[in-house]
CSV table of N, CA and C in Angstrom, one decimal:
chain,number,residue,atom,x,y,z
A,1,MET,N,-179.2,13.9,-31.7
A,1,MET,CA,-179.4,15.1,-32.5
A,1,MET,C,-178.6,16.3,-31.9
A,2,ILE,N,-178.5,16.3,-30.6
A,2,ILE,CA,-177.7,17.4,-29.9
A,2,ILE,C,-176.3,17.3,-30.4
A,3,LEU,N,-175.8,16.1,-30.5
A,3,LEU,CA,-174.4,16.0,-31.0
A,3,LEU,C,-174.2,16.5,-32.4
A,4,MET,N,-175.2,16.3,-33.2
A,4,MET,CA,-175.1,16.8,-34.6
A,4,MET,C,-175.2,18.3,-34.7
A,5,LEU,N,-175.8,18.9,-33.7
A,5,LEU,CA,-176.0,20.3,-33.7
A,5,LEU,C,-174.9,21.1,-32.9
A,6,GLU,N,-174.0,20.3,-32.3
A,6,GLU,CA,-172.9,21.0,-31.5
A,6,GLU,C,-172.1,21.9,-32.5
A,7,THR,N,-171.7,21.3,-33.6
A,7,THR,CA,-170.9,22.0,-34.6
A,7,THR,C,-171.8,21.9,-35.9
A,8,PRO,N,-172.7,22.8,-36.1
A,8,PRO,CA,-173.7,22.6,-37.2
A,8,PRO,C,-173.0,22.8,-38.5
A,9,THR,N,-173.4,21.8,-39.4
A,9,THR,CA,-173.1,21.9,-40.8
A,9,THR,C,-174.5,21.9,-41.6
A,10,ASP,N,-174.4,22.2,-42.8
A,10,ASP,CA,-175.7,22.2,-43.6
A,10,ASP,C,-176.3,20.8,-43.5
A,11,ASP,N,-175.5,19.8,-43.7
A,11,ASP,CA,-176.0,18.4,-43.7
A,11,ASP,C,-176.6,18.0,-42.3
A,12,SER,N,-175.9,18.3,-41.2
A,12,SER,CA,-176.4,18.0,-39.9
A,12,SER,C,-177.6,18.7,-39.5
A,13,VAL,N,-177.8,19.9,-39.9
A,13,VAL,CA,-179.0,20.7,-39.6
A,13,VAL,C,-180.1,20.1,-40.5
A,14,GLU,N,-179.9,19.8,-41.7
A,14,GLU,CA,-180.9,19.3,-42.6
A,14,GLU,C,-181.4,17.9,-42.1
A,15,VAL,N,-180.5,17.1,-41.6
A,15,VAL,CA,-181.0,15.8,-41.1
A,15,VAL,C,-181.8,16.0,-39.8
A,16,SER,N,-181.3,16.9,-39.0
A,16,SER,CA,-182.1,17.2,-37.7
A,16,SER,C,-183.5,17.7,-38.0
A,17,ILE,N,-183.6,18.6,-39.0
A,17,ILE,CA,-184.9,19.1,-39.3
A,17,ILE,C,-185.8,18.1,-39.9
A,18,ALA,N,-185.3,17.2,-40.8
A,18,ALA,CA,-186.1,16.1,-41.3
A,18,ALA,C,-186.6,15.2,-40.2
A,19,PHE,N,-185.7,14.9,-39.3
A,19,PHE,CA,-186.1,14.1,-38.1
A,19,PHE,C,-187.2,14.8,-37.3
A,20,LEU,N,-187.0,16.1,-37.1
A,20,LEU,CA,-188.0,16.8,-36.3
A,20,LEU,C,-189.4,16.8,-37.0
A,21,LYS,N,-189.4,17.0,-38.3
A,21,LYS,CA,-190.6,17.0,-39.0
A,21,LYS,C,-191.4,15.7,-38.8
A,22,GLU,N,-190.6,14.6,-39.0
A,22,GLU,CA,-191.2,13.2,-38.9
A,22,GLU,C,-191.6,12.8,-37.5
A,23,CYS,N,-190.8,13.2,-36.5
A,23,CYS,CA,-190.9,12.7,-35.1
A,23,CYS,C,-191.3,13.8,-34.1
A,24,GLY,N,-191.4,15.0,-34.5
A,24,GLY,CA,-191.7,16.1,-33.6
A,24,GLY,C,-192.9,15.9,-32.8
A,25,ALA,N,-194.0,15.5,-33.5
A,25,ALA,CA,-195.3,15.4,-32.8
A,25,ALA,C,-195.2,14.3,-31.7
A,26,LYS,N,-194.5,13.2,-32.0
A,26,LYS,CA,-194.4,12.2,-30.9
A,26,LYS,C,-193.4,12.6,-29.8
A,27,LEU,N,-192.4,13.3,-30.2
A,27,LEU,CA,-191.4,13.9,-29.2
A,27,LEU,C,-192.1,14.9,-28.2
A,28,THR,N,-193.1,15.6,-28.8
A,28,THR,CA,-193.9,16.5,-28.0
A,28,THR,C,-194.6,15.8,-26.9
A,29,GLU,N,-195.1,14.6,-27.2
A,29,GLU,CA,-195.9,13.8,-26.2
A,29,GLU,C,-194.9,13.1,-25.2
A,30,VAL,N,-193.8,12.5,-25.8
A,30,VAL,CA,-193.0,11.6,-25.0
A,30,VAL,C,-191.9,12.4,-24.2
A,31,SER,N,-191.3,13.4,-24.8
A,31,SER,CA,-190.2,14.1,-24.2
A,31,SER,C,-190.2,15.6,-24.5
A,32,PRO,N,-191.1,16.3,-24.0
A,32,PRO,CA,-191.1,17.8,-24.4
A,32,PRO,C,-189.9,18.5,-24.0
A,33,ARG,N,-189.2,18.2,-22.9
A,33,ARG,CA,-188.0,18.9,-22.5
A,33,ARG,C,-186.9,18.7,-23.4
A,34,ALA,N,-186.8,17.4,-23.9
A,34,ALA,CA,-185.7,17.2,-24.9
A,34,ALA,C,-186.0,18.0,-26.2
A,35,LEU,N,-187.2,18.0,-26.6
A,35,LEU,CA,-187.6,18.8,-27.8
A,35,LEU,C,-187.3,20.3,-27.6
A,36,ASP,N,-187.6,20.8,-26.4
A,36,ASP,CA,-187.2,22.2,-26.1
A,36,ASP,C,-185.7,22.4,-26.2
A,37,THR,N,-184.9,21.5,-25.7
A,37,THR,CA,-183.5,21.6,-25.8
A,37,THR,C,-183.0,21.7,-27.2
A,38,ILE,N,-183.6,20.9,-28.1
A,38,ILE,CA,-183.2,20.9,-29.5
A,38,ILE,C,-183.6,22.2,-30.2
A,39,PHE,N,-184.8,22.7,-29.9
A,39,PHE,CA,-185.2,23.9,-30.5
A,39,PHE,C,-184.5,25.1,-29.9
A,40,THR,N,-184.1,25.0,-28.7
A,40,THR,CA,-183.2,26.1,-28.1
A,40,THR,C,-181.9,26.1,-28.9
A,41,ARG,N,-181.3,25.0,-29.2
A,41,ARG,CA,-180.1,24.9,-29.9
A,41,ARG,C,-180.3,25.5,-31.3
A,42,LEU,N,-181.3,25.1,-32.0
A,42,LEU,CA,-181.6,25.6,-33.3
A,42,LEU,C,-181.7,27.1,-33.3
A,43,ARG,N,-182.4,27.6,-32.3
A,43,ARG,CA,-182.6,29.1,-32.2
A,43,ARG,C,-181.2,29.7,-31.9
A,44,GLY,N,-180.4,29.1,-31.1
A,44,GLY,CA,-179.1,29.6,-30.9
A,44,GLY,C,-178.2,29.6,-32.1
A,45,ILE,N,-178.4,28.6,-32.9
A,45,ILE,CA,-177.6,28.6,-34.2
A,45,ILE,C,-178.0,29.8,-35.1
A,46,LEU,N,-179.2,30.2,-35.1
A,46,LEU,CA,-179.6,31.3,-35.9
A,46,LEU,C,-179.2,32.7,-35.3
A,47,GLN,N,-179.3,32.8,-33.9
A,47,GLN,CA,-179.1,34.1,-33.3
A,47,GLN,C,-177.6,34.3,-32.9
A,48,ASP,N,-176.9,33.3,-32.6
A,48,ASP,CA,-175.5,33.5,-32.0
A,48,ASP,C,-174.4,33.6,-33.1
A,49,GLY,N,-174.8,33.6,-34.3
A,49,GLY,CA,-173.8,33.7,-35.4
A,49,GLY,C,-173.2,32.3,-35.8
A,50,ASP,N,-173.7,31.2,-35.2
A,50,ASP,CA,-173.3,29.9,-35.7
A,50,ASP,C,-173.8,29.7,-37.1
A,51,SER,N,-174.8,30.4,-37.5
A,51,SER,CA,-175.4,30.2,-38.8
A,51,SER,C,-174.6,30.9,-39.9
A,52,SER,N,-173.5,31.6,-39.6
A,52,SER,CA,-172.7,32.2,-40.7
A,52,SER,C,-172.1,31.2,-41.6
A,53,ASN,N,-171.9,30.0,-41.1
A,53,ASN,CA,-171.3,28.9,-42.0
A,53,ASN,C,-172.4,28.2,-42.7
A,54,LEU,N,-173.6,28.4,-42.4
A,54,LEU,CA,-174.7,27.7,-43.0
A,54,LEU,C,-175.3,28.4,-44.2
A,55,ASP,N,-175.7,27.7,-45.2
A,55,ASP,CA,-176.4,28.2,-46.4
A,55,ASP,C,-177.7,28.9,-46.0
A,56,LYS,N,-178.1,29.9,-46.7
A,56,LYS,CA,-179.3,30.7,-46.4
A,56,LYS,C,-180.5,29.7,-46.4
A,57,ARG,N,-180.5,28.8,-47.3
A,57,ARG,CA,-181.6,27.8,-47.5
A,57,ARG,C,-181.7,27.0,-46.2
A,58,VAL,N,-180.6,26.6,-45.6
A,58,VAL,CA,-180.7,25.8,-44.3
A,58,VAL,C,-181.2,26.7,-43.2
A,59,GLN,N,-180.8,28.0,-43.2
A,59,GLN,CA,-181.2,28.9,-42.1
A,59,GLN,C,-182.8,29.1,-42.3
A,60,TYR,N,-183.2,29.2,-43.5
A,60,TYR,CA,-184.7,29.3,-43.7
A,60,TYR,C,-185.4,28.0,-43.2
A,61,MET,N,-184.8,26.8,-43.5
A,61,MET,CA,-185.3,25.6,-43.0
A,61,MET,C,-185.5,25.6,-41.5
A,62,ILE,N,-184.6,26.1,-40.8
A,62,ILE,CA,-184.7,26.2,-39.3
A,62,ILE,C,-185.9,27.1,-38.9
A,63,GLU,N,-186.1,28.2,-39.6
A,63,GLU,CA,-187.2,29.1,-39.4
A,63,GLU,C,-188.5,28.4,-39.7
A,64,VAL,N,-188.6,27.6,-40.7
A,64,VAL,CA,-189.8,26.8,-41.1
A,64,VAL,C,-190.1,25.8,-40.1
A,65,VAL,N,-189.1,25.0,-39.6
A,65,VAL,CA,-189.4,24.0,-38.6
A,65,VAL,C,-189.9,24.6,-37.3
A,66,MET,N,-189.4,25.8,-37.0
A,66,MET,CA,-189.9,26.5,-35.8
A,66,MET,C,-191.4,26.9,-35.9
A,67,THR,N,-191.8,27.3,-37.2
A,67,THR,CA,-193.2,27.6,-37.4
A,67,THR,C,-194.0,26.3,-37.4
A,68,ILE,N,-193.5,25.2,-37.9
A,68,ILE,CA,-194.2,24.0,-37.8
A,68,ILE,C,-194.4,23.6,-36.3
A,69,ARG,N,-193.5,23.8,-35.5
A,69,ARG,CA,-193.6,23.5,-34.1
A,69,ARG,C,-194.7,24.4,-33.4
A,70,LYS,N,-194.7,25.7,-33.8
A,70,LYS,CA,-195.8,26.6,-33.3
A,70,LYS,C,-197.1,26.1,-33.6
A,71,ASP,N,-197.3,25.4,-34.8
A,71,ASP,CA,-198.5,24.9,-35.2
A,71,ASP,C,-198.8,23.5,-34.6
A,72,ASN,N,-197.9,23.1,-33.7
A,72,ASN,CA,-198.0,21.8,-33.0
A,72,ASN,C,-197.9,20.6,-34.0
A,73,PHE,N,-197.1,20.7,-35.0
A,73,PHE,CA,-196.8,19.7,-36.0
A,73,PHE,C,-198.1,19.2,-36.7
A,74,LYS,N,-199.1,20.0,-36.9
A,74,LYS,CA,-200.4,19.6,-37.5
A,74,LYS,C,-200.2,19.0,-38.8
A,75,ALA,N,-199.3,19.5,-39.6
A,75,ALA,CA,-199.0,18.9,-40.9
A,75,ALA,C,-198.2,17.6,-40.9
A,76,TYR,N,-197.7,17.3,-39.7
A,76,TYR,CA,-196.8,16.1,-39.6
A,76,TYR,C,-197.3,15.3,-38.3
A,77,PRO,N,-198.4,14.6,-38.4
A,77,PRO,CA,-198.9,13.8,-37.3
A,77,PRO,C,-197.9,12.7,-36.8
A,78,ALA,N,-198.0,12.3,-35.6
A,78,ALA,CA,-197.2,11.3,-35.0
A,78,ALA,C,-197.5,9.9,-35.7
A,79,VAL,N,-198.8,9.7,-35.9
A,79,VAL,CA,-199.1,8.4,-36.7
A,79,VAL,C,-200.1,8.9,-37.7
A,80,ILE,N,-199.8,8.6,-39.0
A,80,ILE,CA,-200.7,8.9,-40.1
A,80,ILE,C,-201.9,8.0,-40.0
A,81,ASP,N,-203.1,8.5,-40.1
A,81,ASP,CA,-204.4,7.7,-39.9
A,81,ASP,C,-204.4,6.5,-40.7
A,82,GLU,N,-203.9,6.6,-42.0
A,82,GLU,CA,-204.0,5.4,-42.9
A,82,GLU,C,-203.1,4.3,-42.4
A,83,LEU,N,-202.1,4.6,-41.6
A,83,LEU,CA,-201.2,3.6,-41.1
A,83,LEU,C,-201.6,3.0,-39.7
A,84,ASP,N,-202.6,3.6,-39.1
A,84,ASP,CA,-203.0,3.1,-37.8
A,84,ASP,C,-204.0,2.0,-38.0
A,85,LEU,N,-203.6,0.8,-38.4
A,85,LEU,CA,-204.4,-0.3,-38.8
A,85,LEU,C,-204.9,-1.2,-37.7
A,86,ILE,N,-204.2,-1.2,-36.6
A,86,ILE,CA,-204.5,-2.2,-35.5
A,86,ILE,C,-205.1,-1.4,-34.4
A,87,ASP,N,-206.2,-1.9,-33.8
A,87,ASP,CA,-206.9,-1.3,-32.7
A,87,ASP,C,-205.9,-1.3,-31.5
A,88,GLU,N,-206.0,-0.3,-30.7
A,88,GLU,CA,-205.0,-0.2,-29.6
A,88,GLU,C,-205.1,-1.4,-28.6
A,89,ASP,N,-206.3,-1.9,-28.5
A,89,ASP,CA,-206.5,-3.1,-27.6
A,89,ASP,C,-205.8,-4.3,-28.1
A,90,ASP,N,-205.6,-4.4,-29.4
A,90,ASP,CA,-205.0,-5.6,-30.1
A,90,ASP,C,-203.5,-5.5,-30.2
A,91,GLN,N,-203.0,-4.3,-29.9
A,91,GLN,CA,-201.5,-4.1,-30.1
A,91,GLN,C,-200.7,-4.7,-28.9
A,92,ILE,N,-199.6,-5.2,-29.3
A,92,ILE,CA,-198.6,-5.8,-28.3
A,92,ILE,C,-197.3,-5.0,-28.4
A,93,THR,N,-196.9,-4.5,-27.3
A,93,THR,CA,-195.6,-3.8,-27.2
A,93,THR,C,-194.5,-4.6,-26.7
A,94,HIS,N,-193.4,-4.6,-27.4
A,94,HIS,CA,-192.2,-5.4,-26.9
A,94,HIS,C,-191.2,-4.3,-26.5
A,95,THR,N,-190.7,-4.5,-25.3
A,95,THR,CA,-189.7,-3.5,-24.7
A,95,THR,C,-188.4,-4.3,-24.7
A,96,LEU,N,-187.4,-3.8,-25.4
A,96,LEU,CA,-186.1,-4.4,-25.5
A,96,LEU,C,-185.0,-3.4,-25.0
A,97,SER,N,-184.0,-3.8,-24.4
A,97,SER,CA,-182.9,-3.0,-24.1
A,97,SER,C,-181.7,-3.2,-25.1
A,98,LEU,N,-181.1,-2.2,-25.5
A,98,LEU,CA,-180.0,-2.3,-26.4
A,98,LEU,C,-178.7,-2.9,-25.8
A,99,GLU,N,-178.7,-2.9,-24.4
A,99,GLU,CA,-177.5,-3.3,-23.7
A,99,GLU,C,-177.6,-4.8,-23.3
A,100,ASP,N,-178.8,-5.4,-23.2
A,100,ASP,CA,-178.9,-6.8,-22.8
A,100,ASP,C,-178.8,-7.7,-23.9
A,101,ALA,N,-178.3,-8.9,-23.6
A,101,ALA,CA,-178.3,-10.0,-24.6
A,101,ALA,C,-179.7,-10.5,-24.7
A,102,VAL,N,-180.2,-10.7,-26.0
A,102,VAL,CA,-181.6,-11.1,-26.2
A,102,VAL,C,-181.6,-12.2,-27.2
A,103,ASN,N,-182.4,-13.2,-26.8
A,103,ASN,CA,-182.7,-14.3,-27.8
A,103,ASN,C,-184.1,-13.9,-28.4
A,104,PRO,N,-184.1,-13.5,-29.7
A,104,PRO,CA,-185.3,-13.0,-30.3
A,104,PRO,C,-186.5,-14.0,-30.2
A,105,GLU,N,-186.2,-15.3,-30.4
A,105,GLU,CA,-187.3,-16.3,-30.4
A,105,GLU,C,-188.0,-16.3,-29.0
A,106,ASN,N,-187.2,-16.3,-28.0
A,106,ASN,CA,-187.8,-16.3,-26.6
A,106,ASN,C,-188.5,-15.0,-26.3
A,107,GLU,N,-187.8,-13.9,-26.6
A,107,GLU,CA,-188.4,-12.6,-26.1
A,107,GLU,C,-189.7,-12.2,-26.8
A,108,LEU,N,-189.8,-12.5,-28.1
A,108,LEU,CA,-190.9,-12.0,-28.9
A,108,LEU,C,-192.1,-12.9,-28.7
A,109,SER,N,-191.9,-14.2,-28.3
A,109,SER,CA,-193.0,-15.1,-28.1
A,109,SER,C,-193.7,-15.0,-26.8
A,110,GLU,N,-193.1,-14.2,-25.8
A,110,GLU,CA,-193.7,-14.1,-24.5
A,110,GLU,C,-194.9,-13.1,-24.5
């Protein structure tokens, strides 16, 4: 997301904001420093004049997502209650690396 915001366009900012709305609550738990970096960049886009190329609607979207963050993403939970169907004790987590060669039949059956 940082790469998309290096040279912000209407589309790159909109995609970043959509991602933040959907994943911001989880990012707050998992990587708050990374989330701070992203919001610092968004704030910089508004304040440093990078927003002169952006549509007013997109600038407003940045302000809205900052307000959503102040509210701790209450309107955008990390897991929607209706989708949390499996008890935490019954869940199995599979950790995979994108760099390693993996045989899916062997890895997922362990």
